[in-house]
Short mmCIF file of C-alpha atoms and ligand atoms in Angstrom, two decimals:
data_model
loop_
_atom_site.label_atom_id
_atom_site.label_comp_id
_atom_site.label_asym_id
_atom_site.label_seq_id
_atom_site.Cartn_x
_atom_site.Cartn_y
_atom_site.Cartn_z
CA SER A 1 0.05 0.02 0.00
CA LYS A 2 1.03 3.54 -0.64
CA ALA A 3 2.72 5.34 2.24
CA LYS A 4 0.64 8.25 3.69
CA ALA A 5 2.09 11.70 3.87
CA ALA A 6 1.68 14.04 6.79
CA LYS A 7 2.18 17.83 6.69
CA LEU A 8 4.13 19.54 9.40
CA ARG A 9 4.56 23.32 10.14
CA VAL A 10 7.78 23.68 12.12
CA PHE A 11 9.11 26.87 13.65
CA ARG A 12 12.52 27.74 12.34
CA GLY A 13 14.41 30.59 13.83
CA THR A 14 16.28 32.08 16.79
CA ALA A 15 15.64 34.61 19.52
CA ALA A 16 16.08 37.25 16.81
CA GLY A 17 13.04 35.95 14.89
CA GLY A 18 11.90 33.19 12.75
CA ASP A 19 9.09 31.79 10.78
CA PHE A 20 7.21 28.53 10.00
CA GLN A 21 8.44 26.09 7.45
CA ASN A 22 6.22 23.53 5.81
CA TYR A 23 7.28 20.02 5.41
CA GLU A 24 5.84 16.69 4.23
CA VAL A 25 6.95 13.43 5.58
CA GLU A 26 5.95 9.88 4.90
CA THR A 27 4.23 8.24 7.98
CA TYR A 28 4.26 4.75 9.19
CA PRO A 29 2.40 2.89 11.93
CA GLY A 30 3.57 4.00 15.38
CA MET A 31 5.33 7.02 14.10
CA VAL A 32 5.86 9.84 16.72
CA VAL A 33 6.24 13.56 16.17
CA LEU A 34 9.98 13.18 17.08
CA ASP A 35 10.39 10.63 14.24
CA ALA A 36 8.94 13.11 11.85
CA ILE A 37 11.33 15.81 12.96
CA HIS A 38 14.20 13.39 12.61
CA ASP A 39 13.00 12.50 9.08
CA ILE A 40 12.98 16.14 8.17
CA GLN A 41 16.47 16.53 9.65
CA ALA A 42 17.74 13.52 7.67
CA LYS A 43 16.24 14.31 4.34
CA GLN A 44 15.21 17.94 4.15
CA SER A 45 16.75 20.35 6.69
CA PRO A 46 19.86 18.92 8.33
CA ASP A 47 20.27 22.17 10.28
CA LEU A 48 16.89 21.81 11.99
CA ALA A 49 17.71 22.04 15.77
CA VAL A 50 15.97 19.65 18.27
CA ARG A 51 17.06 18.46 21.67
CA TRP A 52 16.42 14.84 22.39
CA ASN A 53 18.08 11.86 24.00
CA CYS A 54 16.09 8.59 24.87
CA LYS A 55 13.19 8.59 22.63
CA ALA A 56 11.33 6.64 25.35
CA GLY A 57 9.70 9.28 27.53
CA ARG A 58 12.33 8.94 30.24
CA CYS A 59 14.80 11.78 29.65
CA GLY A 60 12.49 14.79 29.33
CA SER A 61 14.54 16.34 26.67
CA CYS A 62 12.19 16.65 23.57
CA SER A 63 9.64 18.88 25.19
CA ALA A 64 7.93 21.18 22.59
CA GLU A 65 4.42 22.32 21.72
CA VAL A 66 2.41 20.32 19.25
CA ASN A 67 -0.61 22.20 17.96
CA GLY A 68 -0.10 24.54 20.76
CA LYS A 69 -0.16 21.86 23.50
CA PRO A 70 2.92 21.01 25.59
CA ARG A 71 4.12 17.52 24.63
CA LEU A 72 7.07 15.13 24.71
CA MET A 73 7.53 14.74 20.98
CA CYS A 74 8.71 11.21 21.42
CA MET A 75 5.52 10.13 23.09
CA THR A 76 3.18 11.90 20.76
CA ARG A 77 1.85 9.70 17.99
CA MET A 78 1.31 11.24 14.50
CA SER A 79 -1.88 9.32 14.32
CA ALA A 80 -3.36 11.30 17.12
CA TYR A 81 -3.77 14.13 14.74
CA PRO A 82 -6.47 14.52 11.98
CA GLU A 83 -5.13 13.17 8.60
CA GLY A 84 -4.40 15.77 5.98
CA GLU A 85 -4.18 18.73 8.41
CA PRO A 86 -0.85 20.24 9.09
CA ILE A 87 0.68 19.54 12.55
CA THR A 88 2.36 22.54 14.05
CA VAL A 89 5.52 22.10 16.12
CA THR A 90 6.79 25.05 18.12
CA PRO A 91 9.45 25.41 20.88
CA MET A 92 8.24 25.73 24.54
CA ARG A 93 6.86 29.20 24.94
CA ALA A 94 7.93 30.03 28.52
CA PHE A 95 11.72 29.80 27.89
CA PRO A 96 13.99 31.80 25.52
CA ILE A 97 14.55 30.21 22.10
CA ILE A 98 18.13 29.20 21.23
CA LYS A 99 17.28 27.81 17.79
CA ASP A 100 14.21 26.15 16.11
CA LEU A 101 12.78 23.74 18.69
CA VAL A 102 15.53 24.17 21.32
CA THR A 103 14.94 26.44 24.24
CA ASP A 104 17.15 27.67 26.99
CA VAL A 105 15.78 25.98 30.19
CA SER A 106 18.70 26.97 32.44
CA TRP A 107 16.35 29.11 34.60
CA ASN A 108 14.90 25.84 35.90
CA PHE A 109 18.39 24.74 36.95
CA GLU A 110 19.03 27.95 38.65
CA MET A 111 15.77 27.43 40.75
CA ALA A 112 16.86 23.91 41.53
CA LYS A 113 20.18 25.17 42.87
CA LYS A 114 18.33 27.46 45.28
CA ILE A 115 16.68 24.61 47.11
CA PRO A 116 18.54 23.42 50.15
CA PRO A 117 19.10 19.60 49.69
CA PHE A 118 17.79 16.68 51.65
CA LYS A 119 19.02 16.72 55.20
CA PRO A 120 18.29 13.44 56.85
CA ARG A 121 18.16 12.74 60.51
CA PRO A 122 21.14 10.73 61.92
CA ARG A 123 21.07 7.03 61.20
CA ASP A 124 19.78 4.50 63.72
CA ALA A 125 22.26 2.84 66.10
CA ASP A 126 22.65 -0.07 63.62
CA GLY A 127 23.60 2.27 60.81
CA ASN A 128 20.30 2.19 58.97
CA TRP A 129 17.60 4.61 58.23
CA ARG A 130 14.12 3.27 58.66
CA MET A 131 10.90 4.38 57.18
CA GLN A 132 7.59 2.76 56.49
CA GLN A 133 6.20 2.50 52.96
CA ILE A 134 3.20 4.20 54.13
CA ASP A 135 5.25 7.35 55.12
CA ILE A 136 6.58 7.65 51.57
CA ASP A 137 3.53 6.56 49.56
CA ARG A 138 2.61 10.13 48.61
CA ILE A 139 6.13 11.35 47.66
CA GLN A 140 6.99 8.18 45.66
CA GLU A 141 4.58 9.68 43.03
CA PHE A 142 6.59 12.90 42.93
CA ARG A 143 9.83 11.08 42.31
CA LYS A 144 8.50 10.03 38.90
CA CYS A 145 9.33 13.53 37.57
CA ILE A 146 11.69 13.36 34.55
CA GLU A 147 12.20 17.21 34.48
CA CYS A 148 10.76 17.72 31.06
CA PHE A 149 9.56 21.19 32.31
CA LEU A 150 6.26 20.98 30.45
CA CYS A 151 4.54 21.92 33.74
CA GLN A 152 6.85 24.94 34.01
CA ASN A 153 6.07 25.80 30.38
CA VAL A 154 2.30 25.72 30.80
CA CYS A 155 1.99 27.43 34.12
CA HIS A 156 0.42 30.81 33.52
CA VAL A 157 2.31 32.34 36.41
CA VAL A 158 5.63 31.44 34.81
CA ARG A 159 4.52 32.02 31.35
CA ASP A 160 2.48 35.30 31.41
CA HIS A 161 3.38 37.21 34.49
CA GLN A 162 7.09 36.76 34.26
CA LYS A 163 7.28 36.14 37.99
CA LYS A 164 10.29 33.97 37.43
CA GLU A 165 12.24 35.90 40.13
CA VAL A 166 9.80 35.02 42.90
CA PHE A 167 7.97 31.93 41.75
CA SER A 168 9.65 28.61 41.17
CA GLY A 169 6.89 26.92 39.22
CA PRO A 170 5.21 23.61 39.75
CA ARG A 171 8.27 21.41 39.20
CA PHE A 172 10.12 22.84 42.12
CA LEU A 173 7.04 23.18 44.32
CA ILE A 174 6.80 19.39 43.86
CA HIS A 175 10.47 19.05 44.83
CA LEU A 176 9.83 21.21 47.87
CA ALA A 177 6.84 19.12 48.83
CA THR A 178 8.91 15.97 48.36
CA LEU A 179 11.45 17.30 50.87
CA ASP A 180 8.90 18.64 53.26
CA MET A 181 6.86 15.38 53.39
CA HIS A 182 9.91 13.16 53.59
CA PRO A 183 9.85 11.36 56.86
CA LEU A 184 13.73 11.47 57.28
CA ASP A 185 14.33 15.06 56.36
CA THR A 186 14.94 17.51 59.11
CA LEU A 187 15.07 20.95 57.44
CA ASP A 188 12.15 23.27 57.89
CA ARG A 189 11.84 24.95 54.46
CA ARG A 190 8.37 26.44 54.95
CA GLU A 191 9.39 30.03 55.19
CA MET A 192 11.37 29.94 52.00
CA VAL A 193 8.60 27.93 50.16
CA LYS A 194 6.56 31.05 50.64
CA ARG A 195 9.17 33.78 50.41
CA ASP A 196 11.75 32.52 47.83
CA PHE A 197 9.60 29.97 45.84
CA GLY A 198 6.37 31.81 45.86
CA VAL A 199 3.90 29.02 46.62
CA GLY A 200 1.24 31.75 47.18
CA PHE A 201 1.35 32.76 43.52
CA CYS A 202 -0.07 29.43 42.42
CA ASN A 203 -3.84 29.87 42.12
CA ILE A 204 -4.55 26.20 41.42
CA THR A 205 -5.33 26.32 37.77
CA LYS A 206 -4.10 22.69 37.53
CA CYS A 207 -2.75 23.21 34.00
CA CYS A 208 0.54 21.65 35.20
CA THR A 209 -1.25 18.45 36.30
CA GLU A 210 -2.93 18.14 32.87
CA VAL A 211 0.30 18.25 30.88
CA CYS A 212 2.41 15.96 33.07
CA PRO A 213 3.54 12.97 30.95
CA GLU A 214 4.22 11.04 34.10
CA HIS A 215 0.70 11.76 35.35
CA ILE A 216 1.85 13.18 38.64
CA THR A 217 -1.13 14.79 40.56
CA ILE A 218 1.02 17.92 40.88
CA THR A 219 -1.69 20.24 42.17
CA ASP A 220 -3.91 18.07 44.32
CA ASN A 221 -1.35 15.80 45.88
CA GLY A 222 1.60 18.17 46.03
CA ILE A 223 0.96 21.96 45.78
CA ILE A 224 -2.25 22.07 47.72
CA PRO A 225 -0.99 20.04 50.71
CA LEU A 226 2.14 22.13 50.57
CA LYS A 227 0.08 25.33 50.80
CA GLU A 228 -1.84 23.82 53.75
CA ARG A 229 1.20 22.72 55.59
CA ILE A 230 2.56 26.31 55.34
CA ALA A 231 -0.68 28.22 55.97
CA ASP A 232 -2.29 26.31 58.88
CA ASP A 233 0.63 25.62 61.09
CA HIS A 234 1.76 29.25 61.55
CA TYR A 235 5.23 27.80 61.54
CA ASP A 236 4.51 25.79 64.68
CA PRO A 237 7.41 23.33 64.70
CA VAL A 238 5.53 20.71 66.76
CA ARG A 239 2.55 20.63 64.35
CA TRP A 240 4.84 20.60 61.33
CA LEU A 241 6.68 17.60 62.74
CA LEU A 242 3.49 15.80 63.52
CA ARG A 243 2.25 16.40 59.94
CA LYS A 244 5.53 15.37 58.52
CA VAL A 245 5.51 12.12 60.51
CA ALA A 246 1.79 11.47 59.61
CA GLY A 247 2.56 12.22 55.90
CA LYS A 248 -0.21 14.75 55.64
FE1 F3S B 1 0.69 27.06 37.93
FE2 F3S B 1 -0.04 24.49 38.43
FE3 F3S B 1 -0.47 26.35 40.12
S1 F3S B 1 -0.11 25.56 36.45
S2 F3S B 1 -0.77 28.20 38.91
S3 F3S B 1 1.51 25.75 39.46
S4 F3S B 1 -1.75 24.62 39.74
#
């Protein structure tokens, strides 16, 4: 049977400006958007810039917007889009463009550096750390994060209001929640969660949760409980510790 063709509109350009370029590629069963981009690179535009590594949804590198929706290109099937209509591929909107589909996501790494790391309590006398599965059930979900930054890209606080100085975005609120809910961690980061990472700017639109390719319940299981832990306790260290131990 004759191979089907798909049309793509791909952003080509730099921070100085750019435009869309139209391409046509032959499709095959199971083809993903990243395959189409690679096909264009191989046969039509060898200078098309795209960042990718694993092609298996594990590395979080090939984040872009497909028809305006934040996606991992490697996990997005061409067959998910209506046949014959062009598929538009653009770089993530919240971060500065380097070239074509590649953005500069270094702001995220700067945010990550600002978070004081895990500080566990001393080991038990036998040299072990003990915790119960039940104590880490919730944060285990958060550890699935692959740092694709699609949640950062879609969050309107990061995207529209340019609050990047005072708001860390959902990915790092999840990281802060992971630390705060960790039964072995001893550092009280609540003040900085508010002051330096701006948890109060999140108005629970849940767009971050919708785009997470790992299906982490970012808002309901992470950010909202983090807000509660900070608001209700009035920085009472005893209540904080009790919540921490109870995993709430
Ligand atoms: Fe942004 Fe997610 Fe809150 S999209 S506003 S961090 S619920």
